[in-house]
PDB file of C-alpha atoms in Angstrom:
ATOM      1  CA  UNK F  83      -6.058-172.011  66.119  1.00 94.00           C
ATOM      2  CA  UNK F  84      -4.225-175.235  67.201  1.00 96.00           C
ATOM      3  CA  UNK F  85      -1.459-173.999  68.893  1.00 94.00           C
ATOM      4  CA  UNK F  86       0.255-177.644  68.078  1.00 94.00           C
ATOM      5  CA  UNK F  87       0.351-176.423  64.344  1.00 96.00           C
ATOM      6  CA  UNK F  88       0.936-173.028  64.425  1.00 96.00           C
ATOM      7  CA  UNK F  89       3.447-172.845  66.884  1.00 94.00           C
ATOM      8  CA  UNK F  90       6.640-173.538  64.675  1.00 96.00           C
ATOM      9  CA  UNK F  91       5.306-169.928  63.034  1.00 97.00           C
ATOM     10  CA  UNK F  92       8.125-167.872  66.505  1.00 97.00           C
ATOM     11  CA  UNK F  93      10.686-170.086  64.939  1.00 96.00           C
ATOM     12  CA  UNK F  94      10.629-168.815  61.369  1.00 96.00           C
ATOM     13  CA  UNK F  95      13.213-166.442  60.137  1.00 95.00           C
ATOM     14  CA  UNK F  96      10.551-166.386  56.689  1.00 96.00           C
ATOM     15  CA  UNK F  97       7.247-166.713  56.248  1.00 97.00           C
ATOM     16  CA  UNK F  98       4.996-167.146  53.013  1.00 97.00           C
ATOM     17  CA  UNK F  99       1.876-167.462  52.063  1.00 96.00           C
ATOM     18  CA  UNK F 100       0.246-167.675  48.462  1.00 94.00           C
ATOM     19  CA  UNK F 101      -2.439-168.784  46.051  1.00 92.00           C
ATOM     20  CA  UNK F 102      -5.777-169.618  46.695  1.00 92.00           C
ATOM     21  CA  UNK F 103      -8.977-167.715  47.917  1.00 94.00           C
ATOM     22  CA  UNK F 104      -8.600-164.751  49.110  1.00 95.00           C
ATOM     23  CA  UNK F 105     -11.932-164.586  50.896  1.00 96.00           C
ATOM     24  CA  UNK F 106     -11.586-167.545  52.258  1.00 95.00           C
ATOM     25  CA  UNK F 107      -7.829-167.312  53.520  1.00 95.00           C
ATOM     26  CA  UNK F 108      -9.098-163.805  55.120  1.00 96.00           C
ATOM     27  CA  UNK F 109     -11.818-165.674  56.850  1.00 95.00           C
ATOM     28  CA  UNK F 110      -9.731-168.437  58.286  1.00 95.00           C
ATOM     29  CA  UNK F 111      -6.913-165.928  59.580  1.00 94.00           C
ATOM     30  CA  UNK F 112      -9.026-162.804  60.621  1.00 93.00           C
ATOM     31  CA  UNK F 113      -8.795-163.060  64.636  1.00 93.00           C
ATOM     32  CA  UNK F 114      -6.958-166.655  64.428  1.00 96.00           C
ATOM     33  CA  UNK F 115      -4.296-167.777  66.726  1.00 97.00           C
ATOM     34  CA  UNK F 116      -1.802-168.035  63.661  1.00 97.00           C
ATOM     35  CA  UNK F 117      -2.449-164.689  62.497  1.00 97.00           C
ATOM     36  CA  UNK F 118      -1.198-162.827  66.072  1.00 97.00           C
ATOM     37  CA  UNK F 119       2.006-165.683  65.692  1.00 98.00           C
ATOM     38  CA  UNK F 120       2.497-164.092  62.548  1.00 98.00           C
ATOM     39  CA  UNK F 121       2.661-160.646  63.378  1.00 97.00           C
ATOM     40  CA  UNK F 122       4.416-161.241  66.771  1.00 97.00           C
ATOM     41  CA  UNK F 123       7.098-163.184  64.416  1.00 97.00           C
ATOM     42  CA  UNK F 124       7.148-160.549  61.921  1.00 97.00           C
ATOM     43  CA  UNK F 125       7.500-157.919  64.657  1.00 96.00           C
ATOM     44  CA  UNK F 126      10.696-159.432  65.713  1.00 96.00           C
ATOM     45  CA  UNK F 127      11.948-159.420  62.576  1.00 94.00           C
ATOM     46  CA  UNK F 128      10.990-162.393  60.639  1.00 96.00           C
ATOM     47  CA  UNK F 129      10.256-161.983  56.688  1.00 97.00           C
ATOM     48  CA  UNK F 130       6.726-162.303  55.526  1.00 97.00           C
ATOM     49  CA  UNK F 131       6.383-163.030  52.156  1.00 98.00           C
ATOM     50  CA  UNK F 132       2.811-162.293  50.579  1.00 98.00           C
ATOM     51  CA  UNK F 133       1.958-163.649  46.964  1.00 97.00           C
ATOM     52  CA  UNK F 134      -1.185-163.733  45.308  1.00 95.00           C
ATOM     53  CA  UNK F 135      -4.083-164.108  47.069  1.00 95.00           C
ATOM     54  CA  UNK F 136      -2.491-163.579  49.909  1.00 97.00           C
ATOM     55  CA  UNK F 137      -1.708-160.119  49.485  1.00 97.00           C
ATOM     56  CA  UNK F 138      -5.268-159.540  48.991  1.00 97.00           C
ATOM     57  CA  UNK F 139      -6.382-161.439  52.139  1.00 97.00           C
ATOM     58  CA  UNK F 140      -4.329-159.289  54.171  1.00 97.00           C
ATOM     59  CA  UNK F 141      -5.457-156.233  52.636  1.00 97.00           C
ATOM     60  CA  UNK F 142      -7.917-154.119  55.072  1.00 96.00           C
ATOM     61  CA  UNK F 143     -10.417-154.946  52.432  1.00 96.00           C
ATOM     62  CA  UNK F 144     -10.533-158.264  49.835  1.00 96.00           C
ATOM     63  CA  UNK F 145     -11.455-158.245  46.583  1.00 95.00           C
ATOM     64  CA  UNK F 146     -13.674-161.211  46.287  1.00 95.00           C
ATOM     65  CA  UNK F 147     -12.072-162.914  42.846  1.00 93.00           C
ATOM     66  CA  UNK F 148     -13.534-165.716  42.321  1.00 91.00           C
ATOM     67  CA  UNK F 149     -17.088-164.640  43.748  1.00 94.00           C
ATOM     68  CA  UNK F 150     -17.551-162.060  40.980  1.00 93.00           C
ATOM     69  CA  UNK F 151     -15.292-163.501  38.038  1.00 87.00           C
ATOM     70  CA  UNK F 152     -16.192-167.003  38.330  1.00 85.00           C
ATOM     71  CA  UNK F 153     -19.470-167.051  39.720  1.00 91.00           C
ATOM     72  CA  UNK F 154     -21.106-163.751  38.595  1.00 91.00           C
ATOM     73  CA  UNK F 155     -21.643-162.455  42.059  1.00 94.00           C
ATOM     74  CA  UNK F 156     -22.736-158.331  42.088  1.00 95.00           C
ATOM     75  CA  UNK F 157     -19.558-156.020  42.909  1.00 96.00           C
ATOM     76  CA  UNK F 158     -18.678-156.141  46.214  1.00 96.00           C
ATOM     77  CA  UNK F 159     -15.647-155.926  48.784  1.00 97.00           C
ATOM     78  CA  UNK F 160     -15.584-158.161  52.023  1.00 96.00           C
ATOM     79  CA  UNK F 161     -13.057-157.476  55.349  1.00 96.00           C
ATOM     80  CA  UNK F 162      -9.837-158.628  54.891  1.00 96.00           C
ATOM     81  CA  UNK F 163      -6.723-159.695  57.978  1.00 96.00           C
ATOM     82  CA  UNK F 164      -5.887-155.920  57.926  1.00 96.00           C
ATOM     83  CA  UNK F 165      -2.571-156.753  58.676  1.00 96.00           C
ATOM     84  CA  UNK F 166      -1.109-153.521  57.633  1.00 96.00           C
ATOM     85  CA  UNK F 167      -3.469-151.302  60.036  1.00 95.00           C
ATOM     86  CA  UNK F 168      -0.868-151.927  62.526  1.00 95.00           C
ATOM     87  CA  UNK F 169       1.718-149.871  60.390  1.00 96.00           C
ATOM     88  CA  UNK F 170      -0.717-146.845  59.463  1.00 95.00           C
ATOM     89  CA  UNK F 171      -1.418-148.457  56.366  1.00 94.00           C
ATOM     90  CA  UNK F 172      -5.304-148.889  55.288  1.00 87.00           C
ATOM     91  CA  UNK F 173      -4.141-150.758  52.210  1.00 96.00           C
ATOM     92  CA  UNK F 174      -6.100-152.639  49.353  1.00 97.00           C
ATOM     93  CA  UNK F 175      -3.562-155.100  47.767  1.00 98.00           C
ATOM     94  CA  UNK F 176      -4.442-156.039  43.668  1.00 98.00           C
ATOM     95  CA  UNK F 177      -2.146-158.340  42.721  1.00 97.00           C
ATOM     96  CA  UNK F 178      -1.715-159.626  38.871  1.00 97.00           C
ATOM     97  CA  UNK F 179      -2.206-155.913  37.632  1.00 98.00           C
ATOM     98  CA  UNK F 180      -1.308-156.248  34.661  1.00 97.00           C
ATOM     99  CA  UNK F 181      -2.305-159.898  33.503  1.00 97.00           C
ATOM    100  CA  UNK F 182      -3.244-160.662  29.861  1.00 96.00           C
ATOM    101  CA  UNK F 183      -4.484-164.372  30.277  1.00 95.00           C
ATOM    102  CA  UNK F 184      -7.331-162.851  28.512  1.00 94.00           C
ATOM    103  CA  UNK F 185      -5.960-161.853  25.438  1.00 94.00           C
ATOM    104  CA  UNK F 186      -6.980-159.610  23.161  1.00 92.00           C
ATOM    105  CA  UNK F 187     -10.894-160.520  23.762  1.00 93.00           C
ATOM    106  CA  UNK F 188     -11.518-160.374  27.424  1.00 94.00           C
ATOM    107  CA  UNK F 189      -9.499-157.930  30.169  1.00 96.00           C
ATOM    108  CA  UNK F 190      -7.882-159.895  32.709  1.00 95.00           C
ATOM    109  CA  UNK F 191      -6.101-157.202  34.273  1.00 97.00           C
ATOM    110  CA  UNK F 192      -6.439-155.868  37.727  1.00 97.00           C
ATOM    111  CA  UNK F 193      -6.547-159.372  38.314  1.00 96.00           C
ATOM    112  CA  UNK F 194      -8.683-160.773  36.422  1.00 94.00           C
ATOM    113  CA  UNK F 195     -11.623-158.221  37.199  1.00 94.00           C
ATOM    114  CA  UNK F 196     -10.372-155.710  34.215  1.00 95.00           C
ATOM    115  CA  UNK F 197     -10.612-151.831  34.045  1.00 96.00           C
ATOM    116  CA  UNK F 198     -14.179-151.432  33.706  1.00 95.00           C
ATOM    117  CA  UNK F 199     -15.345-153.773  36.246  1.00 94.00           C
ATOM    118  CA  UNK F 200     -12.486-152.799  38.511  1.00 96.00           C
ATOM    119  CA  UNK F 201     -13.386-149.324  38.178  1.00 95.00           C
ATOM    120  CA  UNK F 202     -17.004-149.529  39.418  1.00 95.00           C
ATOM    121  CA  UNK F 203     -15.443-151.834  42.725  1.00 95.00           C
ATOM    122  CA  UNK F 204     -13.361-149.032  43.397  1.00 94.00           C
ATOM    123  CA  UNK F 205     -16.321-146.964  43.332  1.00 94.00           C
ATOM    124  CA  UNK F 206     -17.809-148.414  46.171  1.00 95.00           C
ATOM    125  CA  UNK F 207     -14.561-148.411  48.242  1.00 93.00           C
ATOM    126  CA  UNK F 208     -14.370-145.043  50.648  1.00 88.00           C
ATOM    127  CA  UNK F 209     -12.155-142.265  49.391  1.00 81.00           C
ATOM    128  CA  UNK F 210      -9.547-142.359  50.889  1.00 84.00           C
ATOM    129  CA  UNK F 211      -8.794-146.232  50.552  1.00 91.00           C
ATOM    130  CA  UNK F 212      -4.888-146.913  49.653  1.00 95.00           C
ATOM    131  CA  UNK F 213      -5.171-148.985  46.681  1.00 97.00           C
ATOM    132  CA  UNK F 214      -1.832-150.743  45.674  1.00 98.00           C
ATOM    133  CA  UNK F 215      -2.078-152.995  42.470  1.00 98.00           C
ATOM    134  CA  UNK F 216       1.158-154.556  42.013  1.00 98.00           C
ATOM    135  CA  UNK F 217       2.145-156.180  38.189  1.00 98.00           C
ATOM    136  CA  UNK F 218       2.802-159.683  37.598  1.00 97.00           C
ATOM    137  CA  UNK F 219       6.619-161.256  38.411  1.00 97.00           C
ATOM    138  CA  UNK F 220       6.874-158.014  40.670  1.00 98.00           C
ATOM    139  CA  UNK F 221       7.045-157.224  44.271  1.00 97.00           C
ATOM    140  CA  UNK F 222       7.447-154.074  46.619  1.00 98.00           C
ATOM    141  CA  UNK F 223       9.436-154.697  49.831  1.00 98.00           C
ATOM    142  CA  UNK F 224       8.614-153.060  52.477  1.00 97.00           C
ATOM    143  CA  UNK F 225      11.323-152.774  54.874  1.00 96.00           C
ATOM    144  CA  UNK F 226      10.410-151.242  57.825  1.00 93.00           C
ATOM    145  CA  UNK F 227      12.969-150.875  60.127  1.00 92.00           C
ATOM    146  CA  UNK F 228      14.642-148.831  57.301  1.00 94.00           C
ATOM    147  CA  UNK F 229      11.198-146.890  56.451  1.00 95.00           C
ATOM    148  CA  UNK F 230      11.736-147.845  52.727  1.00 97.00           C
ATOM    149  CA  UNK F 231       9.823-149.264  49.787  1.00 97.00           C
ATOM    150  CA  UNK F 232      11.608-150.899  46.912  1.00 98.00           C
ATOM    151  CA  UNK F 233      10.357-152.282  43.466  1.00 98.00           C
ATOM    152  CA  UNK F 234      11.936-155.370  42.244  1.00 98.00           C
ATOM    153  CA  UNK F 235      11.132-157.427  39.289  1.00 97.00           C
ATOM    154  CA  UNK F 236      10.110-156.874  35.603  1.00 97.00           C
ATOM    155  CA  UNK F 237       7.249-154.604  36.191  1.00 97.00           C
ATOM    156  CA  UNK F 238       5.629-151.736  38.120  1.00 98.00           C
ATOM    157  CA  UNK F 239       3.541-151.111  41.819  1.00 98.00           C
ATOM    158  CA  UNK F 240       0.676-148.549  41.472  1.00 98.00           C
ATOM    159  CA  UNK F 241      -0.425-146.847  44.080  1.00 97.00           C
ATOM    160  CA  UNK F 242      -3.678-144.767  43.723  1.00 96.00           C
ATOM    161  CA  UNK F 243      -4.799-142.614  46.913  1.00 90.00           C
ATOM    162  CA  UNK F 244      -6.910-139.444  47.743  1.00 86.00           C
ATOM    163  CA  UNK F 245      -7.504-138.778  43.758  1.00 86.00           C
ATOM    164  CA  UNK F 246      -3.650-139.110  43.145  1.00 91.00           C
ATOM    165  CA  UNK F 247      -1.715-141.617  41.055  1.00 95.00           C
ATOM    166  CA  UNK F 248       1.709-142.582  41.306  1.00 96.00           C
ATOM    167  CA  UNK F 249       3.642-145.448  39.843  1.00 97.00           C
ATOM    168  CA  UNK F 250       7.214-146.818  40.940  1.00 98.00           C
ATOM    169  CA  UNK F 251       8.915-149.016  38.282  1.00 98.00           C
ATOM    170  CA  UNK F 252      11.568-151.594  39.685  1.00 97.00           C
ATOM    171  CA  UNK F 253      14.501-150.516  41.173  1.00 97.00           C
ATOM    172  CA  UNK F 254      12.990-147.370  42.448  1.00 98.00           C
ATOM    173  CA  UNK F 255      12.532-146.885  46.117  1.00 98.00           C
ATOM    174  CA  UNK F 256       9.740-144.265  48.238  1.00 97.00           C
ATOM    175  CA  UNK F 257       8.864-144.004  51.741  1.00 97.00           C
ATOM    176  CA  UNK F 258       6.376-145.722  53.423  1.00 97.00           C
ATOM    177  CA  UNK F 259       4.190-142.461  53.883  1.00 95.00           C
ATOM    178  CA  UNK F 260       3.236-143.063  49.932  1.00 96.00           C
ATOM    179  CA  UNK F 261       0.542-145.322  50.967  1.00 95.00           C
ATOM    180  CA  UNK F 262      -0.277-143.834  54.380  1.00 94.00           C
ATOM    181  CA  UNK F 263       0.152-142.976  57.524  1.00 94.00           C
ATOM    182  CA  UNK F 264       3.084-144.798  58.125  1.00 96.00           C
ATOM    183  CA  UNK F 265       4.124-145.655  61.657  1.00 96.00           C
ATOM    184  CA  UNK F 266       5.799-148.478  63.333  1.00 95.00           C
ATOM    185  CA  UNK F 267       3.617-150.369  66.030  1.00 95.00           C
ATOM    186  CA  UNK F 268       4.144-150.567  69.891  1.00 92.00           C
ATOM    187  CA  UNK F 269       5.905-153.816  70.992  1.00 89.00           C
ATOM    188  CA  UNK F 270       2.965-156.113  71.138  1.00 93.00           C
ATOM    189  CA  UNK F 271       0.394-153.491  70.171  1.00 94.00           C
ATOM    190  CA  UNK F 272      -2.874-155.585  68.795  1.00 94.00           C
ATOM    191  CA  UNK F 273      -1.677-159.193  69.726  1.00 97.00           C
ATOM    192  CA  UNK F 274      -2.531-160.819  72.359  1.00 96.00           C
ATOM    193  CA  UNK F 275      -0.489-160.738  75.219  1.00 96.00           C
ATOM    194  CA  UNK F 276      -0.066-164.445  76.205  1.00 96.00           C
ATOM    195  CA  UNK F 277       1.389-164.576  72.499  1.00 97.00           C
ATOM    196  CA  UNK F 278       3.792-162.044  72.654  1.00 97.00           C
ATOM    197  CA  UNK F 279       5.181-162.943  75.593  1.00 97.00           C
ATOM    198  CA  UNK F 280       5.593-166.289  73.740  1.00 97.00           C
ATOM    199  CA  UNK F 281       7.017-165.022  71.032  1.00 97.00           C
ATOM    200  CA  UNK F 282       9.391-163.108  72.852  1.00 97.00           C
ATOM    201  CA  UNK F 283      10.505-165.994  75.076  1.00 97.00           C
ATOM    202  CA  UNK F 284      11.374-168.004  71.981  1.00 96.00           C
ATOM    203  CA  UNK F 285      13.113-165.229  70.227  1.00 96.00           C
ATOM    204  CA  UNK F 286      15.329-164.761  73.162  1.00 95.00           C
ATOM    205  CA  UNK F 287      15.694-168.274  73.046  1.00 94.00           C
ATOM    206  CA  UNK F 288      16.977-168.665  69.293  1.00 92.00           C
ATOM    207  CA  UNK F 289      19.282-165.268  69.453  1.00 91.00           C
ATOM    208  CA  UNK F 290      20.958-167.029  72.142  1.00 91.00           C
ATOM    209  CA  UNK F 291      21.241-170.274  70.549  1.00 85.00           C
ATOM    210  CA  UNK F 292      22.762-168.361  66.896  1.00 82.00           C
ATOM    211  CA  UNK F 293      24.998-166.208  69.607  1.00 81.00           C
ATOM    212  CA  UNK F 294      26.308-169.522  71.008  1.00 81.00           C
ATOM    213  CA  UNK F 295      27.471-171.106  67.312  1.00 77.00           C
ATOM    214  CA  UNK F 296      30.475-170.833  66.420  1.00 83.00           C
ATOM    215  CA  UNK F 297      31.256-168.616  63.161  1.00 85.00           C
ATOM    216  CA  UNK F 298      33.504-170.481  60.155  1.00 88.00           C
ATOM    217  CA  UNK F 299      36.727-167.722  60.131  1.00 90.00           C
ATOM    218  CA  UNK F 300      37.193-165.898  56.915  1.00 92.00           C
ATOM    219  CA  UNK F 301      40.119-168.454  55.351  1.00 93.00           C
ATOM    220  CA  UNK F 302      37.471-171.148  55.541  1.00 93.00           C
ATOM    221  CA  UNK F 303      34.838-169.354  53.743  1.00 93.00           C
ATOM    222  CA  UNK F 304      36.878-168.419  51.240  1.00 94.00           C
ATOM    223  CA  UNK F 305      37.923-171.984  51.040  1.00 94.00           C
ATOM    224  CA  UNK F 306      34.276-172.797  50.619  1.00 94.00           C
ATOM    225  CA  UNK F 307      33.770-170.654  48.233  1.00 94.00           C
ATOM    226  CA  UNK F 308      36.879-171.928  46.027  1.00 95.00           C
ATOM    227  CA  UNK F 309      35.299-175.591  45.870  1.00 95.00           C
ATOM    228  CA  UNK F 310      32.279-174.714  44.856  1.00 93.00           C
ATOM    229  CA  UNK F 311      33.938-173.151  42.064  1.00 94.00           C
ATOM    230  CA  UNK F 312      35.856-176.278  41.517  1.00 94.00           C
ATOM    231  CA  UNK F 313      32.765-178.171  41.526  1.00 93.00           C
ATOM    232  CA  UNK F 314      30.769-176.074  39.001  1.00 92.00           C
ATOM    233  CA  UNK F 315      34.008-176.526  36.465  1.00 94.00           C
ATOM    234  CA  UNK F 316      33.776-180.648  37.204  1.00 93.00           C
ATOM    235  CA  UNK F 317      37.263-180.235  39.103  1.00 94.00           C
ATOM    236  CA  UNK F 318      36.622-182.759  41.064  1.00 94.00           C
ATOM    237  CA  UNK F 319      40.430-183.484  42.329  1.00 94.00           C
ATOM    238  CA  UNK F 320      40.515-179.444  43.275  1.00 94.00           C
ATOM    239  CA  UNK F 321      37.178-179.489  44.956  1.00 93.00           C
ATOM    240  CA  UNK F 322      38.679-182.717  47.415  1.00 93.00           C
ATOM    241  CA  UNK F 323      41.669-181.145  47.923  1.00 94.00           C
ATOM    242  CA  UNK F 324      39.990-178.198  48.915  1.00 94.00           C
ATOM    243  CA  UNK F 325      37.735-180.229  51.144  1.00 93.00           C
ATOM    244  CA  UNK F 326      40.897-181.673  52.736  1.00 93.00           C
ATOM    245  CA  UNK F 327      42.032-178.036  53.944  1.00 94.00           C
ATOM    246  CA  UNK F 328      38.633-177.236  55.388  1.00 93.00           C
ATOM    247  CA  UNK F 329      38.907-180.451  57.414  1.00 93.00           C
ATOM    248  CA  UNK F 330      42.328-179.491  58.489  1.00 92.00           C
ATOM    249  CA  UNK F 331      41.255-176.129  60.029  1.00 92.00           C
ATOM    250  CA  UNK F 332      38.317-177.676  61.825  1.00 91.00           C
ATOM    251  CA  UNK F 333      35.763-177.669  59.629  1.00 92.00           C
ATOM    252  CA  UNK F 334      33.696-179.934  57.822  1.00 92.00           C
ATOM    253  CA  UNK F 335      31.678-179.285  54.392  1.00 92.00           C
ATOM    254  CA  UNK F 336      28.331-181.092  53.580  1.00 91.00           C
ATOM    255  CA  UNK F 337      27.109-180.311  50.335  1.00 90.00           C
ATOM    256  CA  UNK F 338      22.753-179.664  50.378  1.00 88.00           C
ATOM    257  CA  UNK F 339      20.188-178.612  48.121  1.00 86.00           C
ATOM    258  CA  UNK F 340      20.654-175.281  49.418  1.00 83.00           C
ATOM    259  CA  UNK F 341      24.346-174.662  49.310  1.00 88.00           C
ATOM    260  CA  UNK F 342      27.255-176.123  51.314  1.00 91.00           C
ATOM    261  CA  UNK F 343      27.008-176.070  54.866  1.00 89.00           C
ATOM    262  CA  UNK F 344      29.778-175.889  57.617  1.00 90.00           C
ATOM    263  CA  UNK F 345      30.099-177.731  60.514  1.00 88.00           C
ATOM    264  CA  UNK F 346      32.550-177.304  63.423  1.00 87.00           C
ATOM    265  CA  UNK F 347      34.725-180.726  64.012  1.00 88.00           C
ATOM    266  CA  UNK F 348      34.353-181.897  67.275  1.00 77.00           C
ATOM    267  CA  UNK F 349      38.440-182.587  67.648  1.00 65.00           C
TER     268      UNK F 349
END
């Protein structure tokens, strides 16, 4: 709630959040002054990544881990973010579906709580509770100004709802409406309005910065693109020469962890 912190959140094109506790992550952002930033952000179009116990603290309702499979609390459910409310979506998130840490003696799956266990919880959830239990080194991208779902990875997303069953391996893509009443929010709709208008002052702000950069013509790129080539087959008098031409149309390469970068020459 430190608006010092949490501002940099209306200047991310990505956001993520992972491991940890899920109640307590759902406790610290239910109602929180980063959790509005978020979905102002996210409104405008910023990714937000969810891993883990993330996914479950944003879930309408959070599956309490550690309470019950480390500490041998009674089955229970406690509130979650609800983030996806705002879309139509009442979902439960289970991440780690299919896990086998356990082996061949104790169930891990449905993280960590296994079948039997996980069975009774969903007993006590009401029935028509979207339950989405997503396998390990998977994900399901929602992307909703396209009103599509897509599987990606090595395994499955399960979605169980109103007595039905249906599973999506990766690759495959549904519509929204598979976990709910899907609809797309009101601008600003549940966030508070000093924080909208925020984030829409500094959204305006960075579209016209990006409008007001200039864009590396098509020779250069493909100039770029030639080094780097050069570079990965340890061409290193190819890769300078190519570096040379860049310079002389303007341009100047820096090589970074995350790829090479172009900047404009100033004469």
């Amino acid at each position: 709630d430190d608006p010092d912190i949490v501002r940099p959140i209306l200047e991310a094109n990505w956001i993520f959040l992972g491991p940890g506790s899920p109640t307590y992550a759902a406790k610290q952002m239910r109602d929180s002054l980063a959790l509005d930033m978020i979905a102002a952000r996210h409104r405008l179009g910023a990714t937000l990544m969810l891993a883990s116990s993330a996914t479950l603290a944003f879930s309408a309702l959070t599956m309490p881990v550690y309470e019950i499979y480390k500490v041998g609390q009674d089955l229970h459910w406690q509130n979650g973010a609800d983030f996806f409310a705002a879309f139509g979506l009442p979902l439960v998130v289970i991440p780690h579906w299919n896990n086998t840490d356990g082996g061949d003696e104790l169930d891990t799956s449905r993280c960590y709580l296994g079948r039997d266990r996980f069975g009774r919880l969903r007993e006590l959830l009401p029935p028509d509770q979207t339950i989405l239990g997503i396998d390990e080194h998977t994900s399901l991208v929602i992307d909703k100004a396209a009103a599509e779902c897509t599987v990606l990875g090595h395994g499955r997303v399960v979605i169980l709802r109103n007595g039905d069953r249906a599973e999506f391996n990766s690759g495959d893509t549904f519509h929204p409406e598979v976990l709910g009443q899907w609809r797309l929010p009101a601008d600003g709709a549940g966030i508070r309005a000093d924080v909208w208008q925020e984030a829409q002052a500094v959204h305006s702000r960075l579209q016209a910065e990006e409008a007001s950069e200039p864009t590396p013509p098509d020779e250069v790129q493909a100039l770029v693109t030639a080094r780097t080539e050069a570079r990965a087959a340890d061409d290193w008098d190819e890769a300078d020469a190519l570096r040379d031409k860049i310079a002389e149309l303007g341009w100047q390469v820096k090589d970074t962890p995350d790829g090479p970068q172009l900047e404009l020459l100033e004469n």
